[in-house]
GROMACS .gro file of C-alpha atoms in nm:
model
  239
    1UNK     CA    1  -1.759   2.813   6.465
    2UNK     CA    2  -1.599   3.090   6.662
    3UNK     CA    3  -1.223   3.038   6.660
    4UNK     CA    4  -1.078   2.976   7.005
    5UNK     CA    5  -0.802   3.206   7.121
    6UNK     CA    6  -0.472   3.018   7.137
    7UNK     CA    7  -0.261   2.977   7.448
    8UNK     CA    8   0.050   3.194   7.429
    9UNK     CA    9   0.357   2.973   7.441
   10UNK     CA   10   0.575   3.236   7.607
   11UNK     CA   11   0.329   3.271   7.894
   12UNK     CA   12   0.343   2.896   7.951
   13UNK     CA   13   0.723   2.885   7.927
   14UNK     CA   14   0.768   3.166   8.178
   15UNK     CA   15   0.534   2.995   8.425
   16UNK     CA   16   0.716   2.665   8.382
   17UNK     CA   17   1.052   2.834   8.437
   18UNK     CA   18   0.927   3.017   8.745
   19UNK     CA   19   0.800   2.695   8.902
   20UNK     CA   20   1.101   2.485   8.798
   21UNK     CA   21   1.350   2.745   8.921
   22UNK     CA   22   1.177   2.783   9.255
   23UNK     CA   23   1.418   2.675   9.525
   24UNK     CA   24   1.681   2.624   9.250
   25UNK     CA   25   1.520   2.312   9.112
   26UNK     CA   26   1.677   2.347   8.768
   27UNK     CA   27   1.665   2.526   8.434
   28UNK     CA   28   1.468   2.403   8.134
   29UNK     CA   29   1.627   2.496   7.801
   30UNK     CA   30   1.410   2.614   7.510
   31UNK     CA   31   1.491   2.292   7.322
   32UNK     CA   32   1.376   2.079   7.616
   33UNK     CA   33   1.068   2.292   7.669
   34UNK     CA   34   0.963   2.259   7.303
   35UNK     CA   35   0.987   1.880   7.322
   36UNK     CA   36   0.786   1.869   7.644
   37UNK     CA   37   0.535   2.121   7.506
   38UNK     CA   38   0.459   1.905   7.202
   39UNK     CA   39   0.407   1.592   7.412
   40UNK     CA   40   0.199   1.777   7.671
   41UNK     CA   41  -0.034   1.914   7.403
   42UNK     CA   42  -0.082   1.566   7.253
   43UNK     CA   43  -0.140   1.414   7.599
   44UNK     CA   44  -0.414   1.666   7.673
   45UNK     CA   45  -0.573   1.618   7.330
   46UNK     CA   46  -0.574   1.239   7.378
   47UNK     CA   47  -0.739   1.281   7.717
   48UNK     CA   48  -1.043   1.442   7.552
   49UNK     CA   49  -1.129   1.124   7.362
   50UNK     CA   50  -1.094   0.913   7.675
   51UNK     CA   51  -1.298   1.158   7.884
   52UNK     CA   52  -1.580   1.166   7.628
   53UNK     CA   53  -1.609   0.787   7.651
   54UNK     CA   54  -1.625   0.789   8.030
   55UNK     CA   55  -1.861   1.089   8.036
   56UNK     CA   56  -2.131   0.885   7.862
   57UNK     CA   57  -2.154   0.665   8.171
   58UNK     CA   58  -2.194   0.955   8.413
   59UNK     CA   59  -2.529   1.113   8.512
   60UNK     CA   60  -2.620   1.392   8.272
   61UNK     CA   61  -2.623   1.750   8.399
   62UNK     CA   62  -2.916   1.954   8.270
   63UNK     CA   63  -2.715   2.276   8.279
   64UNK     CA   64  -2.563   2.322   7.934
   65UNK     CA   65  -2.258   2.513   8.044
   66UNK     CA   66  -2.153   2.242   8.286
   67UNK     CA   67  -2.227   1.942   8.064
   68UNK     CA   68  -1.897   1.754   8.036
   69UNK     CA   69  -1.952   1.621   7.686
   70UNK     CA   70  -2.042   1.966   7.556
   71UNK     CA   71  -1.732   2.116   7.714
   72UNK     CA   72  -1.509   1.846   7.569
   73UNK     CA   73  -1.672   1.887   7.226
   74UNK     CA   74  -1.599   2.259   7.242
   75UNK     CA   75  -1.234   2.188   7.324
   76UNK     CA   76  -1.211   1.947   7.030
   77UNK     CA   77  -1.376   2.187   6.785
   78UNK     CA   78  -1.052   2.353   6.663
   79UNK     CA   79  -0.919   2.012   6.562
   80UNK     CA   80  -1.221   1.903   6.356
   81UNK     CA   81  -1.169   1.881   5.983
   82UNK     CA   82  -1.308   1.702   5.678
   83UNK     CA   83  -1.197   1.586   5.338
   84UNK     CA   84  -1.348   1.424   5.029
   85UNK     CA   85  -1.152   1.130   4.894
   86UNK     CA   86  -1.230   0.979   4.555
   87UNK     CA   87  -1.171   0.615   4.463
   88UNK     CA   88  -1.149   0.522   4.096
   89UNK     CA   89  -1.178   0.146   4.150
   90UNK     CA   90  -0.808   0.074   4.085
   91UNK     CA   91  -0.776  -0.061   4.441
   92UNK     CA   92  -0.981  -0.105   4.756
   93UNK     CA   93  -0.794   0.144   4.971
   94UNK     CA   94  -0.833   0.507   5.067
   95UNK     CA   95  -0.529   0.720   5.141
   96UNK     CA   96  -0.602   0.930   5.447
   97UNK     CA   97  -0.526   1.304   5.479
   98UNK     CA   98  -0.170   1.376   5.593
   99UNK     CA   99  -0.303   1.602   5.869
  100UNK     CA  100  -0.521   1.326   6.018
  101UNK     CA  101  -0.478   1.245   6.387
  102UNK     CA  102  -0.796   1.044   6.454
  103UNK     CA  103  -1.081   0.933   6.231
  104UNK     CA  104  -1.428   1.043   6.336
  105UNK     CA  105  -1.647   0.903   6.056
  106UNK     CA  106  -1.616   0.787   5.696
  107UNK     CA  107  -1.925   0.793   5.476
  108UNK     CA  108  -2.041   0.758   5.115
  109UNK     CA  109  -2.370   0.837   4.942
  110UNK     CA  110  -2.522   0.510   5.065
  111UNK     CA  111  -2.441   0.588   5.431
  112UNK     CA  112  -2.172   0.561   5.694
  113UNK     CA  113  -1.877   0.329   5.642
  114UNK     CA  114  -1.832   0.132   5.964
  115UNK     CA  115  -1.492   0.042   6.106
  116UNK     CA  116  -1.411  -0.323   6.183
  117UNK     CA  117  -1.098  -0.484   6.321
  118UNK     CA  118  -0.893  -0.730   6.114
  119UNK     CA  119  -1.028  -1.013   6.329
  120UNK     CA  120  -1.389  -0.901   6.281
  121UNK     CA  121  -1.357  -0.871   5.903
  122UNK     CA  122  -1.240  -1.233   5.878
  123UNK     CA  123  -1.560  -1.343   6.048
  124UNK     CA  124  -1.805  -1.113   5.868
  125UNK     CA  125  -1.665  -1.169   5.517
  126UNK     CA  126  -1.698  -1.549   5.552
  127UNK     CA  127  -2.069  -1.529   5.626
  128UNK     CA  128  -2.312  -1.430   5.346
  129UNK     CA  129  -2.546  -1.272   5.602
  130UNK     CA  130  -2.283  -1.037   5.744
  131UNK     CA  131  -2.068  -0.987   5.433
  132UNK     CA  132  -2.023  -0.618   5.346
  133UNK     CA  133  -2.236  -0.465   5.069
  134UNK     CA  134  -2.254  -0.128   4.897
  135UNK     CA  135  -2.531  -0.028   5.139
  136UNK     CA  136  -2.332  -0.164   5.433
  137UNK     CA  137  -1.972  -0.076   5.349
  138UNK     CA  138  -1.704  -0.131   5.612
  139UNK     CA  139  -1.336  -0.050   5.644
  140UNK     CA  140  -1.030  -0.186   5.820
  141UNK     CA  141  -0.738   0.033   5.922
  142UNK     CA  142  -0.446  -0.109   5.725
  143UNK     CA  143  -0.180   0.144   5.822
  144UNK     CA  144  -0.153   0.489   5.975
  145UNK     CA  145  -0.228   0.647   5.635
  146UNK     CA  146  -0.463   0.399   5.463
  147UNK     CA  147  -0.787   0.208   5.516
  148UNK     CA  148  -0.912  -0.092   5.317
  149UNK     CA  149  -1.275  -0.092   5.201
  150UNK     CA  150  -1.517  -0.387   5.186
  151UNK     CA  151  -1.655  -0.437   4.930
  152UNK     CA  152  -1.405  -0.279   4.692
  153UNK     CA  153  -1.557   0.037   4.537
  154UNK     CA  154  -1.687  -0.005   4.182
  155UNK     CA  155  -1.570   0.337   4.071
  156UNK     CA  156  -1.392   0.422   3.746
  157UNK     CA  157  -1.154   0.694   3.636
  158UNK     CA  158  -1.445   0.877   3.469
  159UNK     CA  159  -1.690   0.807   3.751
  160UNK     CA  160  -1.506   0.775   4.086
  161UNK     CA  161  -1.679   0.697   4.414
  162UNK     CA  162  -1.661   0.980   4.667
  163UNK     CA  163  -1.598   0.920   5.034
  164UNK     CA  164  -1.637   1.191   5.297
  165UNK     CA  165  -1.408   1.165   5.596
  166UNK     CA  166  -1.464   1.361   5.915
  167UNK     CA  167  -1.156   1.361   6.132
  168UNK     CA  168  -0.952   1.530   6.402
  169UNK     CA  169  -0.636   1.689   6.267
  170UNK     CA  170  -0.293   1.683   6.421
  171UNK     CA  171  -0.230   1.992   6.633
  172UNK     CA  172   0.040   2.225   6.508
  173UNK     CA  173   0.369   2.155   6.685
  174UNK     CA  174   0.420   2.433   6.943
  175UNK     CA  175   0.750   2.615   6.938
  176UNK     CA  176   0.906   2.874   7.168
  177UNK     CA  177   1.110   3.068   6.916
  178UNK     CA  178   1.406   3.274   7.030
  179UNK     CA  179   1.711   3.474   6.933
  180UNK     CA  180   2.041   3.460   7.121
  181UNK     CA  181   2.159   3.792   7.261
  182UNK     CA  182   2.466   3.804   7.486
  183UNK     CA  183   2.449   3.424   7.512
  184UNK     CA  184   2.093   3.443   7.641
  185UNK     CA  185   1.780   3.312   7.466
  186UNK     CA  186   1.524   3.588   7.419
  187UNK     CA  187   1.166   3.521   7.311
  188UNK     CA  188   1.084   3.583   6.943
  189UNK     CA  189   0.716   3.613   6.860
  190UNK     CA  190   0.784   3.598   6.486
  191UNK     CA  191   0.926   3.244   6.501
  192UNK     CA  192   0.706   3.111   6.781
  193UNK     CA  193   0.404   2.885   6.742
  194UNK     CA  194   0.136   2.897   7.011
  195UNK     CA  195  -0.062   2.605   7.151
  196UNK     CA  196  -0.390   2.520   6.977
  197UNK     CA  197  -0.560   2.400   7.294
  198UNK     CA  198  -0.853   2.576   7.459
  199UNK     CA  199  -0.743   2.864   7.683
  200UNK     CA  200  -0.881   2.682   7.988
  201UNK     CA  201  -0.599   2.427   7.949
  202UNK     CA  202  -0.317   2.673   8.024
  203UNK     CA  203  -0.258   2.559   8.382
  204UNK     CA  204  -0.290   2.193   8.283
  205UNK     CA  205  -0.024   2.249   8.020
  206UNK     CA  206   0.208   2.416   8.269
  207UNK     CA  207   0.177   2.131   8.516
  208UNK     CA  208   0.211   1.858   8.253
  209UNK     CA  209   0.527   2.019   8.110
  210UNK     CA  210   0.665   2.063   8.460
  211UNK     CA  211   0.593   1.696   8.531
  212UNK     CA  212   0.774   1.588   8.214
  213UNK     CA  213   1.061   1.820   8.298
  214UNK     CA  214   1.097   1.665   8.643
  215UNK     CA  215   1.124   1.320   8.487
  216UNK     CA  216   1.386   1.436   8.234
  217UNK     CA  217   1.592   1.620   8.497
  218UNK     CA  218   1.563   1.324   8.733
  219UNK     CA  219   1.417   1.559   8.991
  220UNK     CA  220   1.140   1.376   9.177
  221UNK     CA  221   1.058   1.695   9.371
  222UNK     CA  222   0.963   1.879   9.051
  223UNK     CA  223   0.762   1.585   8.926
  224UNK     CA  224   0.585   1.534   9.259
  225UNK     CA  225   0.499   1.903   9.292
  226UNK     CA  226   0.340   1.900   8.947
  227UNK     CA  227   0.149   1.579   9.016
  228UNK     CA  228   0.024   1.710   9.350
  229UNK     CA  229  -0.103   2.029   9.187
  230UNK     CA  230  -0.271   1.828   8.909
  231UNK     CA  231  -0.439   1.600   9.165
  232UNK     CA  232  -0.565   1.897   9.364
  233UNK     CA  233  -0.708   2.055   9.048
  234UNK     CA  234  -0.885   1.731   8.959
  235UNK     CA  235  -1.038   1.706   9.305
  236UNK     CA  236  -1.162   2.065   9.284
  237UNK     CA  237  -1.324   1.991   8.946
  238UNK     CA  238  -1.500   1.682   9.083
  239UNK     CA  239  -1.631   1.854   9.396
   0.00000   0.00000   0.00000
């Protein structure tokens, strides 16, 4: 796919500072900004998954460019990744990629491996009609970095079973890098890390960071200004 241009972190920081400093509302240090920037990026990324779910219940728009699901899929594209994991039969678990943020699908040669909850697996495994089989393999999320497979793979060291995992990777942590000159922090492009979000999210990022900043500074006026702008943007999008 065509790689999306990243959002410049210095552009976002300067906009946040300009809005926060308006009417002497306060200064946001680079350290504070970097913390808010990371959370804001994750908040926006999480919103995509929620919005895709709700979009399925809305009337479909025949115009491709304005189809909500297509737009959200495009925004998620930079975070899509895949990995092949082999299981040699020594245990029934798969260790997930360290870069994983959310699982999309897990599959093997016989088909997709379906996710069940711990409560569901207790019910299905106690019934011979619903018990998992090689052709109907399921998994349960055991921890943040492992899943347990049912039935346990019958692989060996010489002939392991391959599982393909499609997932969404963790976004790179954004960082406004700087050098101190005359006791003032000056932007450094060489140590900075830009946002990985779609360029259309720049204003959303600015407002979300400003909102978080208002909470941290205990300045309701900053927070309310950001929330009001966000609400107005949402109304414009829904009109």
